[in-house]
Each structure stands twice: as structure tokens, then as C-alpha cells.
Tab-separated table of C-alpha atoms and ligand atoms in Angstrom:
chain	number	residue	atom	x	y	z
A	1190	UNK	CA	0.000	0.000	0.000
A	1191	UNK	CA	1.185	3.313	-1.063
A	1192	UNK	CA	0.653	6.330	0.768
A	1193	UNK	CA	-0.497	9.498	-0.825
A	1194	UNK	CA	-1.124	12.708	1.284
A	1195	UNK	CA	-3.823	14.775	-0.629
A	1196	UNK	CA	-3.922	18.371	-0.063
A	1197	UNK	CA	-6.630	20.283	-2.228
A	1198	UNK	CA	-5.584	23.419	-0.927
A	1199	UNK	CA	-8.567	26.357	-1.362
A	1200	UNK	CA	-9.891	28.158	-5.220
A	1201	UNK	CA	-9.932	26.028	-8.077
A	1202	UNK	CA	-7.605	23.515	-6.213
A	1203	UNK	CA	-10.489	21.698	-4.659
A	1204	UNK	CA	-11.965	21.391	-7.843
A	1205	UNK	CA	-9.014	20.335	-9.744
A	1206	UNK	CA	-8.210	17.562	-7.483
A	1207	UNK	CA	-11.826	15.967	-6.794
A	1208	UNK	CA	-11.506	15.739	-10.763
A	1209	UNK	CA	-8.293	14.302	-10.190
A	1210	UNK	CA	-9.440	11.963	-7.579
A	1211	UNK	CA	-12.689	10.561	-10.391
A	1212	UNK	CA	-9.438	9.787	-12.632
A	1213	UNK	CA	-7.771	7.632	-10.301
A	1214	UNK	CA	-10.101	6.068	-9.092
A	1215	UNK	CA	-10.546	4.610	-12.516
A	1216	UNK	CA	-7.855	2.504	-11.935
A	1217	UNK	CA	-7.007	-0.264	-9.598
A	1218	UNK	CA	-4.254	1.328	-7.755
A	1219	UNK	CA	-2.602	0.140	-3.829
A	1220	UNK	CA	-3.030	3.871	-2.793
A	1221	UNK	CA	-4.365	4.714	0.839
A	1222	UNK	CA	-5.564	8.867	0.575
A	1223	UNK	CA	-5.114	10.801	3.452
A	1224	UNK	CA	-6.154	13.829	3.334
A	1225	UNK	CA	-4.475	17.187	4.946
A	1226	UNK	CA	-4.968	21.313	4.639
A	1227	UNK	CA	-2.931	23.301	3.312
A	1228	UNK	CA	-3.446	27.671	2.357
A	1229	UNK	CA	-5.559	30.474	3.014
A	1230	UNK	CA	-8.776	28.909	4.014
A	1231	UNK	CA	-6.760	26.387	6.514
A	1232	UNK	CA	-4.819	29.821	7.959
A	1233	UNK	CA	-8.574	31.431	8.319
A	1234	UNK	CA	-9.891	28.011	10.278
A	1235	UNK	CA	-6.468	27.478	12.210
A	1236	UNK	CA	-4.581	30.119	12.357
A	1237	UNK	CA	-1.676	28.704	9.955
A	1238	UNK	CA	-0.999	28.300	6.609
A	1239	UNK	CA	0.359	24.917	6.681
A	1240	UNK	CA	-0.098	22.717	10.014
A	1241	UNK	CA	2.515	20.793	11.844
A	1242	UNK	CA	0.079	17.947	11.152
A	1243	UNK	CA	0.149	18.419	7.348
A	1244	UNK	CA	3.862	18.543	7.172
A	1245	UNK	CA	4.525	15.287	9.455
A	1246	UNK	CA	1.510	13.451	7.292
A	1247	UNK	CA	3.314	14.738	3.911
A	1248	UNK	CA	6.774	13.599	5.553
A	1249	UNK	CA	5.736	9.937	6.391
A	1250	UNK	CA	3.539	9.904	2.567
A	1251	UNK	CA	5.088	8.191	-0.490
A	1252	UNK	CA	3.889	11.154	-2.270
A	1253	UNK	CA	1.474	13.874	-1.914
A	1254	UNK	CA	-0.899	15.652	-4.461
A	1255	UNK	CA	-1.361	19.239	-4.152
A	1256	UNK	CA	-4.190	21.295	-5.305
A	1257	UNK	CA	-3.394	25.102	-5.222
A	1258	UNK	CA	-3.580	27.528	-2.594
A	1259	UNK	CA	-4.900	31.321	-1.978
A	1260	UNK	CA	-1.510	33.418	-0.807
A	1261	UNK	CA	-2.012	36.459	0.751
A	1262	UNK	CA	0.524	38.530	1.759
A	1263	UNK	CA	1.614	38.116	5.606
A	1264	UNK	CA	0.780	34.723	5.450
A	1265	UNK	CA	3.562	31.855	4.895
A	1266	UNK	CA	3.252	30.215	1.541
A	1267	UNK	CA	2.186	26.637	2.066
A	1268	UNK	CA	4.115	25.247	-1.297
A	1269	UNK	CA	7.716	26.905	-0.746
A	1270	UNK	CA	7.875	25.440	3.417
A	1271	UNK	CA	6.523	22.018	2.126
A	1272	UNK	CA	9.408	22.247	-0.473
A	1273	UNK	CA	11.873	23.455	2.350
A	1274	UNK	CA	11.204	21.268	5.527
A	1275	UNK	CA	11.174	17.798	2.538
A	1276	UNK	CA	14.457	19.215	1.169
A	1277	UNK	CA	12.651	19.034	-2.318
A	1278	UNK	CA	15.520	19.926	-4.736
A	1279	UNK	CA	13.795	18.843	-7.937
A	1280	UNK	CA	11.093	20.943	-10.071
A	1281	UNK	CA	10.362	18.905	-12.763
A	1282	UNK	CA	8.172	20.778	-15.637
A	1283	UNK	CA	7.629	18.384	-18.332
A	1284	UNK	CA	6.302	19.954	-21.791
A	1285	UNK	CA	4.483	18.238	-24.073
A	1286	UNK	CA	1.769	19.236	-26.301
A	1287	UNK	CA	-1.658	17.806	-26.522
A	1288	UNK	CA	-4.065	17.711	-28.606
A	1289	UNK	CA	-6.592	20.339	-29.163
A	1290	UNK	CA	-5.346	22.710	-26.751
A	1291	UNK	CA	-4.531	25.568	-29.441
A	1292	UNK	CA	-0.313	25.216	-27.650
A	1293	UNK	CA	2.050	27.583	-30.538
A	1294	UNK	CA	3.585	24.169	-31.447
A	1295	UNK	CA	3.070	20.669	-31.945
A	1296	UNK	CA	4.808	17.582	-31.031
A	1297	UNK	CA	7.021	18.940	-28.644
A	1298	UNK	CA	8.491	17.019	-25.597
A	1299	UNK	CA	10.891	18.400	-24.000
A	1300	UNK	CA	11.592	18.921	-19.713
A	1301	UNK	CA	12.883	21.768	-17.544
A	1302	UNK	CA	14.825	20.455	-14.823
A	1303	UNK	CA	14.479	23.294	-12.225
A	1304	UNK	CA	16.931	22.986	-9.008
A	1305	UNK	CA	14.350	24.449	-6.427
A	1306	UNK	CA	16.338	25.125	-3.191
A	1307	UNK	CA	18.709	28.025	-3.566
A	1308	UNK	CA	19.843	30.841	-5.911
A	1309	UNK	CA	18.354	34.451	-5.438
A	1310	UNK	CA	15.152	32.210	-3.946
A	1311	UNK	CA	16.444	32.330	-0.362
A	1312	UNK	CA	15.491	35.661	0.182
A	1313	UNK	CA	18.798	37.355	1.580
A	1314	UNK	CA	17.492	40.785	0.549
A	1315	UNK	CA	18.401	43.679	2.311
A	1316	UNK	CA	17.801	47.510	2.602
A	1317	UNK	CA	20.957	49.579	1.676
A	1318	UNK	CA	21.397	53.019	1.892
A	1319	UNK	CA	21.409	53.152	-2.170
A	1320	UNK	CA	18.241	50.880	-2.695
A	1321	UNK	CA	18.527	46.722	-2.025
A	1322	UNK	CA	20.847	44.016	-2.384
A	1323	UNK	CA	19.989	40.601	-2.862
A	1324	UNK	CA	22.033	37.382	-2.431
A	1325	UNK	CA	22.638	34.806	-5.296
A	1326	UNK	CA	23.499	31.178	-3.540
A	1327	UNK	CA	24.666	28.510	-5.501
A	1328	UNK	CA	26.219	25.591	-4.221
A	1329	UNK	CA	28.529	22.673	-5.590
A	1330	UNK	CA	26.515	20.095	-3.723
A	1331	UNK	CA	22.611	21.514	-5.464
A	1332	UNK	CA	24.684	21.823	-8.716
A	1333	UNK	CA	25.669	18.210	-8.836
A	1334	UNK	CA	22.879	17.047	-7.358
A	1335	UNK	CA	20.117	18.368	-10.025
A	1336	UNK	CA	22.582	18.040	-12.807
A	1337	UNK	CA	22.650	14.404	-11.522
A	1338	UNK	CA	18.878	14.177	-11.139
A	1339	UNK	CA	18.578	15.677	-15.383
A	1340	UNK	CA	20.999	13.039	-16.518
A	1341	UNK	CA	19.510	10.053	-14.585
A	1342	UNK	CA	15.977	11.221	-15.898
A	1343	UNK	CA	17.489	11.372	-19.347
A	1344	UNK	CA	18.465	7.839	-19.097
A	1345	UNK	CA	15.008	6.649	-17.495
A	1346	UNK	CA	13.245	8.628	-19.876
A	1347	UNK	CA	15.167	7.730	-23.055
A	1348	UNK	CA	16.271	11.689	-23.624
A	1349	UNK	CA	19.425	11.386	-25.691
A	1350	UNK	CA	20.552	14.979	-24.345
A	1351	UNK	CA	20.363	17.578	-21.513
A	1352	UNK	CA	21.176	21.293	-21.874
A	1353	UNK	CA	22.515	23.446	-19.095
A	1354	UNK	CA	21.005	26.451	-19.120
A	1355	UNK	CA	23.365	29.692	-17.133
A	1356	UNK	CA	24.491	33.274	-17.850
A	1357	UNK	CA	28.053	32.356	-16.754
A	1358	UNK	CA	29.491	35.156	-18.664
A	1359	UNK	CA	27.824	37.539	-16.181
A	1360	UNK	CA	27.435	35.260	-13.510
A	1361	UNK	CA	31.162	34.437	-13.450
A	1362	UNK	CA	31.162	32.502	-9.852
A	1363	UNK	CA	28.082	31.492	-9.312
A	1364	UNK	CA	27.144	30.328	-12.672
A	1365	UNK	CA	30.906	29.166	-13.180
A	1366	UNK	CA	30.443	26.737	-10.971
A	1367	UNK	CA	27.152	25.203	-12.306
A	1368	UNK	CA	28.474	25.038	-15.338
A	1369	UNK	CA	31.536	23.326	-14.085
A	1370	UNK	CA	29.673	20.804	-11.876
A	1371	UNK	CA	26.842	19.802	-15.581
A	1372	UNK	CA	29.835	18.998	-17.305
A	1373	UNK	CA	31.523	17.225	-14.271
A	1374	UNK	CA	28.335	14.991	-14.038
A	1375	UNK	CA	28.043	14.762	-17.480
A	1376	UNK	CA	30.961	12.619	-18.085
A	1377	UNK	CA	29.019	9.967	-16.130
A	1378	UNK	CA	26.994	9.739	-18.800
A	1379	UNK	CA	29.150	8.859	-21.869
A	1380	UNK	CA	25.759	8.152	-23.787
A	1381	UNK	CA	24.476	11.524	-23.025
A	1382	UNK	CA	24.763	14.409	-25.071
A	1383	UNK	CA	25.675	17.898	-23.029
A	1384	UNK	CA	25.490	21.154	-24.109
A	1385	UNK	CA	24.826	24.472	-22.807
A	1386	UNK	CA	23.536	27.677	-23.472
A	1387	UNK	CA	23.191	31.001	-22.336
A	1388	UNK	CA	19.658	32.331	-20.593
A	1389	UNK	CA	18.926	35.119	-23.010
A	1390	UNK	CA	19.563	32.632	-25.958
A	1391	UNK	CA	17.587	29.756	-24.181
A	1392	UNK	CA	14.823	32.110	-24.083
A	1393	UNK	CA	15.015	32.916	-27.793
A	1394	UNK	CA	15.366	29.271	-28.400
A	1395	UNK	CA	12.260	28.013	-26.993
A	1396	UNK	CA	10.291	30.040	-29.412
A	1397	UNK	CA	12.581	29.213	-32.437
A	1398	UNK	CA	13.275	25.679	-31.949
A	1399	UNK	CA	11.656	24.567	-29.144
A	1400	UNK	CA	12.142	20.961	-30.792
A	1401	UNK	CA	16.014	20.794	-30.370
A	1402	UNK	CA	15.156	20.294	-27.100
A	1403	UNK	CA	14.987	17.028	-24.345
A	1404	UNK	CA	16.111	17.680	-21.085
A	1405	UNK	CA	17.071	20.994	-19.936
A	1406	UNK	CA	18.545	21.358	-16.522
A	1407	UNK	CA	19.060	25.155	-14.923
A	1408	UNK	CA	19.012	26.951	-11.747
A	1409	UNK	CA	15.968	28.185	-9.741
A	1410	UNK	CA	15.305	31.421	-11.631
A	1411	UNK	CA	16.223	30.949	-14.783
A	1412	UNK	CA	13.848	27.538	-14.309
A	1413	UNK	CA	10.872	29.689	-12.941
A	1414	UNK	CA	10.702	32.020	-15.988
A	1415	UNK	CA	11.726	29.576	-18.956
A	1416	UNK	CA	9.018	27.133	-17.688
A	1417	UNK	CA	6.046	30.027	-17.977
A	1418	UNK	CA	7.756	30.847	-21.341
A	1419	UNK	CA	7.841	26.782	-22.030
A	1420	UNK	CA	4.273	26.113	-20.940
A	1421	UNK	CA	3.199	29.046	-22.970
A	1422	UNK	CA	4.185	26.765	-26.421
A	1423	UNK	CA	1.993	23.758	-25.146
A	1424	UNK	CA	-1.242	25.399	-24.000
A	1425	UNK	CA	-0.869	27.627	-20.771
A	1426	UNK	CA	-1.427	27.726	-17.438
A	1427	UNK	CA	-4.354	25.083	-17.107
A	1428	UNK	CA	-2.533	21.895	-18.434
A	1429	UNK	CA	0.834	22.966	-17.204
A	1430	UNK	CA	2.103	19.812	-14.993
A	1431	UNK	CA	5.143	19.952	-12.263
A	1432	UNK	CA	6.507	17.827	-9.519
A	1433	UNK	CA	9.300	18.509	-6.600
A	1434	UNK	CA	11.284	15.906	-5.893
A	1435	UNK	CA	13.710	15.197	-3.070
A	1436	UNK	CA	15.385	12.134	-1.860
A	1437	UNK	CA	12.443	10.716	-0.248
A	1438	UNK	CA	9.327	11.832	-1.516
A	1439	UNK	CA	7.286	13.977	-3.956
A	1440	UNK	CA	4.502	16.645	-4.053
A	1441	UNK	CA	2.987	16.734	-7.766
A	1442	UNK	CA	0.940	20.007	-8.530
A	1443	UNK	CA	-0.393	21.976	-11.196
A	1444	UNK	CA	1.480	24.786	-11.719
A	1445	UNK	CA	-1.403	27.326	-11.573
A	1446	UNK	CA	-2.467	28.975	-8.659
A	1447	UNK	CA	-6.073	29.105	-7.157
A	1448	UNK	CA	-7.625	31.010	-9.946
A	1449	UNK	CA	-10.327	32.642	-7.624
A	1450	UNK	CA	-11.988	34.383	-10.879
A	1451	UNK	CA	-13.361	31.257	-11.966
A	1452	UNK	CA	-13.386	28.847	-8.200
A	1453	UNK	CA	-16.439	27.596	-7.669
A	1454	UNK	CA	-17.956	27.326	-10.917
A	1455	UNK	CA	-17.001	23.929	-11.903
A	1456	UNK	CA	-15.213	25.168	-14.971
A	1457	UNK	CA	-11.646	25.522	-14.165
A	1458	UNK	CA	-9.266	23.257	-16.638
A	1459	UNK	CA	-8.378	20.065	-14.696
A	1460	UNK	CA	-5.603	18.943	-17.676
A	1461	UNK	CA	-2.591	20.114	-15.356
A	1462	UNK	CA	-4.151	18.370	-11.851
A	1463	UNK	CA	-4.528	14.796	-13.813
A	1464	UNK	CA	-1.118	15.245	-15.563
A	1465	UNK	CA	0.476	16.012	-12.095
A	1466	UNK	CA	-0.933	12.535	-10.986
A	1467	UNK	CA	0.583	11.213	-14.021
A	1468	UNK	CA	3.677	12.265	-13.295
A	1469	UNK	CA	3.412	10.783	-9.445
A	1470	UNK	CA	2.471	7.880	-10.944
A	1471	UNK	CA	5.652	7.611	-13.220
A	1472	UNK	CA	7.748	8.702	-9.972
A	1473	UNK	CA	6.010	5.312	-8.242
A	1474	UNK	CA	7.373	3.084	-11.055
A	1475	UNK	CA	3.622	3.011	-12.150
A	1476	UNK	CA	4.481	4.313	-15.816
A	1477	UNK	CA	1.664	1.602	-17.581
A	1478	UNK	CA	-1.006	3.301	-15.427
A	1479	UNK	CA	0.340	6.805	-16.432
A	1480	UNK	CA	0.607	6.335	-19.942
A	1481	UNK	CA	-3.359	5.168	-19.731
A	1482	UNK	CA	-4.518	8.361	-18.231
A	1483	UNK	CA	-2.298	10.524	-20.857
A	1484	UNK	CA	-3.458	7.968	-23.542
A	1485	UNK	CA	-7.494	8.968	-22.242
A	1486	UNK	CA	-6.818	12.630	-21.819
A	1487	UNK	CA	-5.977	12.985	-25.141
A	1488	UNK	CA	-8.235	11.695	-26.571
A	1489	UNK	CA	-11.276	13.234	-24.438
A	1490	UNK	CA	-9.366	16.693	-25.761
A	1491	UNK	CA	-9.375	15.430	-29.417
A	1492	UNK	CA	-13.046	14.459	-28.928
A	1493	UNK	CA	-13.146	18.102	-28.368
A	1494	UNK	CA	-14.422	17.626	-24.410
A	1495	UNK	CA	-12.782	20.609	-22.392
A	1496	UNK	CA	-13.021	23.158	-20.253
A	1497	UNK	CA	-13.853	27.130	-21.428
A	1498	UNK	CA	-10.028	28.301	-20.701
A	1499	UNK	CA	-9.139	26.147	-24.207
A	1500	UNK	CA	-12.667	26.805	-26.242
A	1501	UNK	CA	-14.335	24.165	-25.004
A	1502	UNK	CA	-18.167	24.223	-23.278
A	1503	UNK	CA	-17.955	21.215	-20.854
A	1504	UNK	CA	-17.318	21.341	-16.995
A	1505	UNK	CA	-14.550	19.920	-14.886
A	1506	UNK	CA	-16.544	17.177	-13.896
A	1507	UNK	CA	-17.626	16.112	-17.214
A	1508	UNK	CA	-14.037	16.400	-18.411
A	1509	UNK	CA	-13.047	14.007	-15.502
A	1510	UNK	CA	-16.312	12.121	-16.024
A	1511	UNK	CA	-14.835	11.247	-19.617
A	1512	UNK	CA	-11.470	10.448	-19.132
A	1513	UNK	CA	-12.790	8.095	-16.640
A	1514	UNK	CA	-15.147	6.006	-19.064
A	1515	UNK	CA	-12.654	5.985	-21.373
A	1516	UNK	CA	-10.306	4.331	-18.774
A	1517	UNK	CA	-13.211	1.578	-18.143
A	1518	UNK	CA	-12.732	1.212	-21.958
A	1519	UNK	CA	-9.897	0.463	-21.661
A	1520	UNK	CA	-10.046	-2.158	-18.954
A	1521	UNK	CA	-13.391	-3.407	-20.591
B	569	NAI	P1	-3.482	31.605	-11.335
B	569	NAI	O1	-2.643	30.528	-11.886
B	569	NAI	O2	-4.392	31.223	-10.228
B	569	NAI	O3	-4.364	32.244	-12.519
B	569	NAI	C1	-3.783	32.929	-13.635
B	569	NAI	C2	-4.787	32.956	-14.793
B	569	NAI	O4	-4.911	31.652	-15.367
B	569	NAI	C3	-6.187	33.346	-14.368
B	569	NAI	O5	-6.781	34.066	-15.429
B	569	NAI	C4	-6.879	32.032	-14.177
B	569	NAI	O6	-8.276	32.105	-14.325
B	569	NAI	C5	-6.228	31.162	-15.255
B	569	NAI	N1	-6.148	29.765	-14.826
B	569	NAI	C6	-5.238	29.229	-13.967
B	569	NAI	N2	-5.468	27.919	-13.827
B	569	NAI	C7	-6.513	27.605	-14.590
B	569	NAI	C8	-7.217	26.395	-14.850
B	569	NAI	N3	-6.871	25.226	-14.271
B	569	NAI	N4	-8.282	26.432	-15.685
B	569	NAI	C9	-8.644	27.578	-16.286
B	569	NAI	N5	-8.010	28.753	-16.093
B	569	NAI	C10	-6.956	28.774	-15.244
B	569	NAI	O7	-2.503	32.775	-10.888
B	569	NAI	P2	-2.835	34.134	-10.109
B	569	NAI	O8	-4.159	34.665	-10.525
B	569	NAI	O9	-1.629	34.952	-10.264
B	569	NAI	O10	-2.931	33.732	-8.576
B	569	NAI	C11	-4.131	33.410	-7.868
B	569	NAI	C12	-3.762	32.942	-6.478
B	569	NAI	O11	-3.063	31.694	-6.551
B	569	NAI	C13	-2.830	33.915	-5.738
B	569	NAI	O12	-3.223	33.955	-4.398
B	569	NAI	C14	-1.471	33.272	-5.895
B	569	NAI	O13	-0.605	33.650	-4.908
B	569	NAI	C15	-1.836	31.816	-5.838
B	569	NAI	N6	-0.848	30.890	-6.473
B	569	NAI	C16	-0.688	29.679	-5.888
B	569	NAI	C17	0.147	28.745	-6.437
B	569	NAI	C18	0.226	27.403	-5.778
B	569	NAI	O14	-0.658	27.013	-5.047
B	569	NAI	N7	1.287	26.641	-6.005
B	569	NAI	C19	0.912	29.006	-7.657
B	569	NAI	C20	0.609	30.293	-8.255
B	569	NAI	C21	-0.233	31.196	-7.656
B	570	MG	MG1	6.514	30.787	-11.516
């Protein structure tokens, strides 16, 4: 029995995960749900954001789905201490288009290998006299551990290369030494190709030949703002995927927010909730069920069944409701 903490959060991300949830269920799976708060609403009914009880349930899980949450200034985000106190190095951002979505371009897949702990993300900002200052860490160990993490998910994933991705002509030190610890790694990998590019060209890249691309490993800014730009190319914001990853376990969200425009009125996209499962799935060694719920998602979306956000006229329960029978189809 696997153990899978599931945290709906508040907005669309109850929504998106009871849609989640109808997917599934579809399948026979050894998963025991527990589920745990998380956000705004939990902070207005407890006084906290994310509850001691929430982090020891997502610490002891195998993995743990997570909605979206409401964050309001003042309050602590839920997402960035869950991805602290699990040491969750890893944002994974897979991009692949789908059918019927309206993405810029088709048959891409391609992966952004985000390191998620450091950089200017630790918030050593301070007041000077002049303005601000902020503080860039980068160490060896994060380096070589995500570069690590890309080329082993090459391998698994059959990804004949993986792109570094730096601005180590500015960045002398601390981008120096990423780049020095991706090709360090690389050499692991004999089978591997390794490249790397500047961040300004990356970004013109993705838009001009998005399909060079397989794996592409970077540091935590650089990641944050390629993989908007990246998702852009397949569809957006509502069928936009990610995962962290640490040595232990995972937490596998979409990588929207709460959308509280359209919460509560059964319409918000559920393509990047079900493709997070997906991708906990895969991380569980259960890539057979995976593939079946990306096999029935597409083709509910090539049946034209979605949600408003890509032109479509059906709810987020009768987009679940579909993938789901054709799952039973399958198993029929
Ligand atoms: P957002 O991702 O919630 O929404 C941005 C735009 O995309 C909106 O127009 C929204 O309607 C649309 N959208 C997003 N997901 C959609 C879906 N599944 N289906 C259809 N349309 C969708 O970002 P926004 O508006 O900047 O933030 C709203 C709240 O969410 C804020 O409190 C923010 O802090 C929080 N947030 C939480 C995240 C998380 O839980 N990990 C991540 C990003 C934002
Ligand atoms: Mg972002």
C-alpha cells in the first residue's frame, strides 16, 4: 500500500483535485488517501498556513498531491515550506503538447529540470542606503545534485541529451560553478549528449526551436521564468504539470495557482491536476497506469471535451467524467 497525502488546498484547487481523484479512481491502484490542509482557508480556520500535522503526514507519505492555494501577503506560503522542511531539490516541468489545446507548437516534448532550493530564492534581501541588495546562492553540492537528477531522468526517460542552461558570462562565480559541476556529471553519462547555453539565448530558443530540445537542466530562476515561457508553447497555465522531488518523496501540482476568478464554478481546466498525478504515478514506477490516463486525456481533448479556458463548453466534472469512461474502456 502506497501512501499518498492529498492536499486540495482552497480556489480552483479543490476542484481540480476531486476531478483528479474521479481519474484515479478509474484505476485499480494500492493507494491509501489521506487527506491534509494546506493555504488560506486552513490559515482562516487554524490560524496557519500549513499545520505541523500536514507537514509530518506529507513527511511519512510516499507522495502527496497538491491542489493550489490562496496566498495572501503576511501569510507563509504553504508550497515553498513544504518544499523546504522535505528538502525538495527537484522541479520537474515536463512539456508536451496535446491535442486540441490551441499550444504555438506541436509535437514537442521536451523537460525543464528546475533545481528548487537556492539561488536568489532564499530571500537574503536587504535595505541599503542606495536601494537593495539581494544574495545569489549557488552551491557545488545543489549543482551536482540536479545536474545528476537531469541526466539520470534522461536515461530513465530515453532523452538522448540535456542542456545546461546559465548566464556564466555575467554570472562568473556562481554560474561558473554550475556550469563546471553539468559537465563534471556529465561525463558519467558517456551516452548523453551535453550542451549548454546562455539564458537570453535559451529564451530565444524556446520560441525558435523549441524541438532541439529534451532535457534541460538550470538553476531556480532561470527555471521559474523559462518554464512560464515553455508552458506558454503547449497550451498555458491550465494543463501545465510539475513535480518537486527530493530524496524521499514527492509533491505533484499543477502549476497554476487558485484562480479565484473562476473557483467555484465547476469550470476551471483540470488537464494540469490529472497530468500532475501522471507524473506521481511515473515517480512510483507506475508508468503503464500513467501512460493510460495521458493515452485517455488525449483523446477526451481530441473528442473536443474541455473546459472554457481552451474553447471548449464542458465542466470539470464532465471532463473528468470522460477520461474516466474511457479508462473503463480500456479495462473493458
Ligand atoms: P493563477 O494561476 O491562479 O491564474 C492565472 C490565470 O490563469 C487566471 O486568469 C486564471 O483564471 C487562469 N487559470 C489558472 N489555472 C486555470 C485552470 N486550471 N483552468 C482555467 N483557467 C486557469 O494565478 P494568479 O491569478 O496569479 O494567482 C491566484 C492565487 O493563486 C494567488 O493567491 C497566488 O498567490 C496563488 N498561487 C498559488 C500557487 C500554488 O498554489 N502553487 C501558484 C501560483 C499562484
Ligand atoms: Mg513561476
Amino acid at each position: 500500500m502506497k501512501k499518498i497525502v492529498v492536499i486540495p488546498g482552497d480556489g480552483i484547487g479543490k476542484e481540480v483535485m476531486e476531478a483528479a481523484l474521479m481519474v484515479l479512481n478509474a484505476l485499480n491502484l494500492d493507494f491509501e488517501y489521506e487527506f491534509a490542509e494546506a493555504g488560506h482557508e486552513c490559515f482562516q480556520k487554524y490560524g496557519d498556513t500549513i499545520p505541523e500535522e500536514t507537514i509530518k503526514l506529507v513527511k511519512k507519505s510516499d507522495a502527496t498531491l497538491f491542489g493550489a492555494v490562496t496566498t495572501v501577503p503576511g501569510e507563509k506560503s504553504a508550497i515553498i515550506t513544504l518544499r523546504r522542511e522535505l528538502d525538495l531539490f527537484v522541479n520537474l516541468r515536463p512539456v508536451k503538447s496535446l491535442p486540441g489545446v490551441g499550444g504555438l507548437f506541436s509535437g514537442l516534448d521536451f523537460v525543464i529540470v528546475r533545481e528548487n532550493t537556492e539561488d536568489l530564492y532564499v530571500g537574503l534581501e536587504e535595505y541599503t542606503s542606495e536601494g537593495a541588495v539581494a544574495k545569489r546562492v549557488i552551491t557545488r553540492r545543489a549543482c551536482e545534485r540536479i545536474c545528476k537528477f537531469a541526466f539520470d531522468y534522461a536515461l530513465k526517460e530515453n532523452r538522448g541529451k540535456v542542456t545546461a542552461v546559465h548566464k556564466a558570462n555575467v554570472l562568473k562565480k556562481t554560474d561558473g560553478i554550475f556550469r563546471e559541476e553539468f559537465y563534471k556529471v556529465s561525463k558519467d553519462y558517456p551516452g548523453i549528449e551535453a550542451e549548454d547555453f546562455y539564458v537570453d539565448a535559451m529564451a530565444m530558443y524556446l520560441i525558435r526551436k523549441p524541438e532541439d530540445f529534451e532535457t534541460i537542466v538550470t538553476t531556480n530562476m532561470f527555471g521559474d521564468i523559462l518554464s512560464d515561457e515553455a508552458a506558454a508553447l503547449v497550451g498555458g497555465l491550465g494543463v501545465a504539470p510539475s513535480a518537486n522531488i527530493g530524496q524521499k518523496t514527492g509533491i505533484f501540482e499543477p502549476v497554476h495557482g487558485s484562480a479565484p476568478k473562476i473557483a467555484g464554478k465547476n469550470i476551471a481546466n483540470p488537464t494540469a491536476m490529472i497530468l500532475s498525478t501522471t507524473l506521481m504515478l511515473k515517480h512510483l514506477n507506475k508508468n503503464k497506469e500513467a501512460t493510460l490516463i495521458e493515452k485517455a486525456l488525449k483523446k477526451t481533448l481530441k473528442k473536443g471535451i474541455k473546459t472554457p479556458d481552451l474553447g471548449g463548453k464542458h465542466t470539470t466534472t464532465q471532463v473528468a467524467q470522460k477520461i474516466r469512461e474511457q479508462l473503463e474502456e480500456y479495462f473493458s
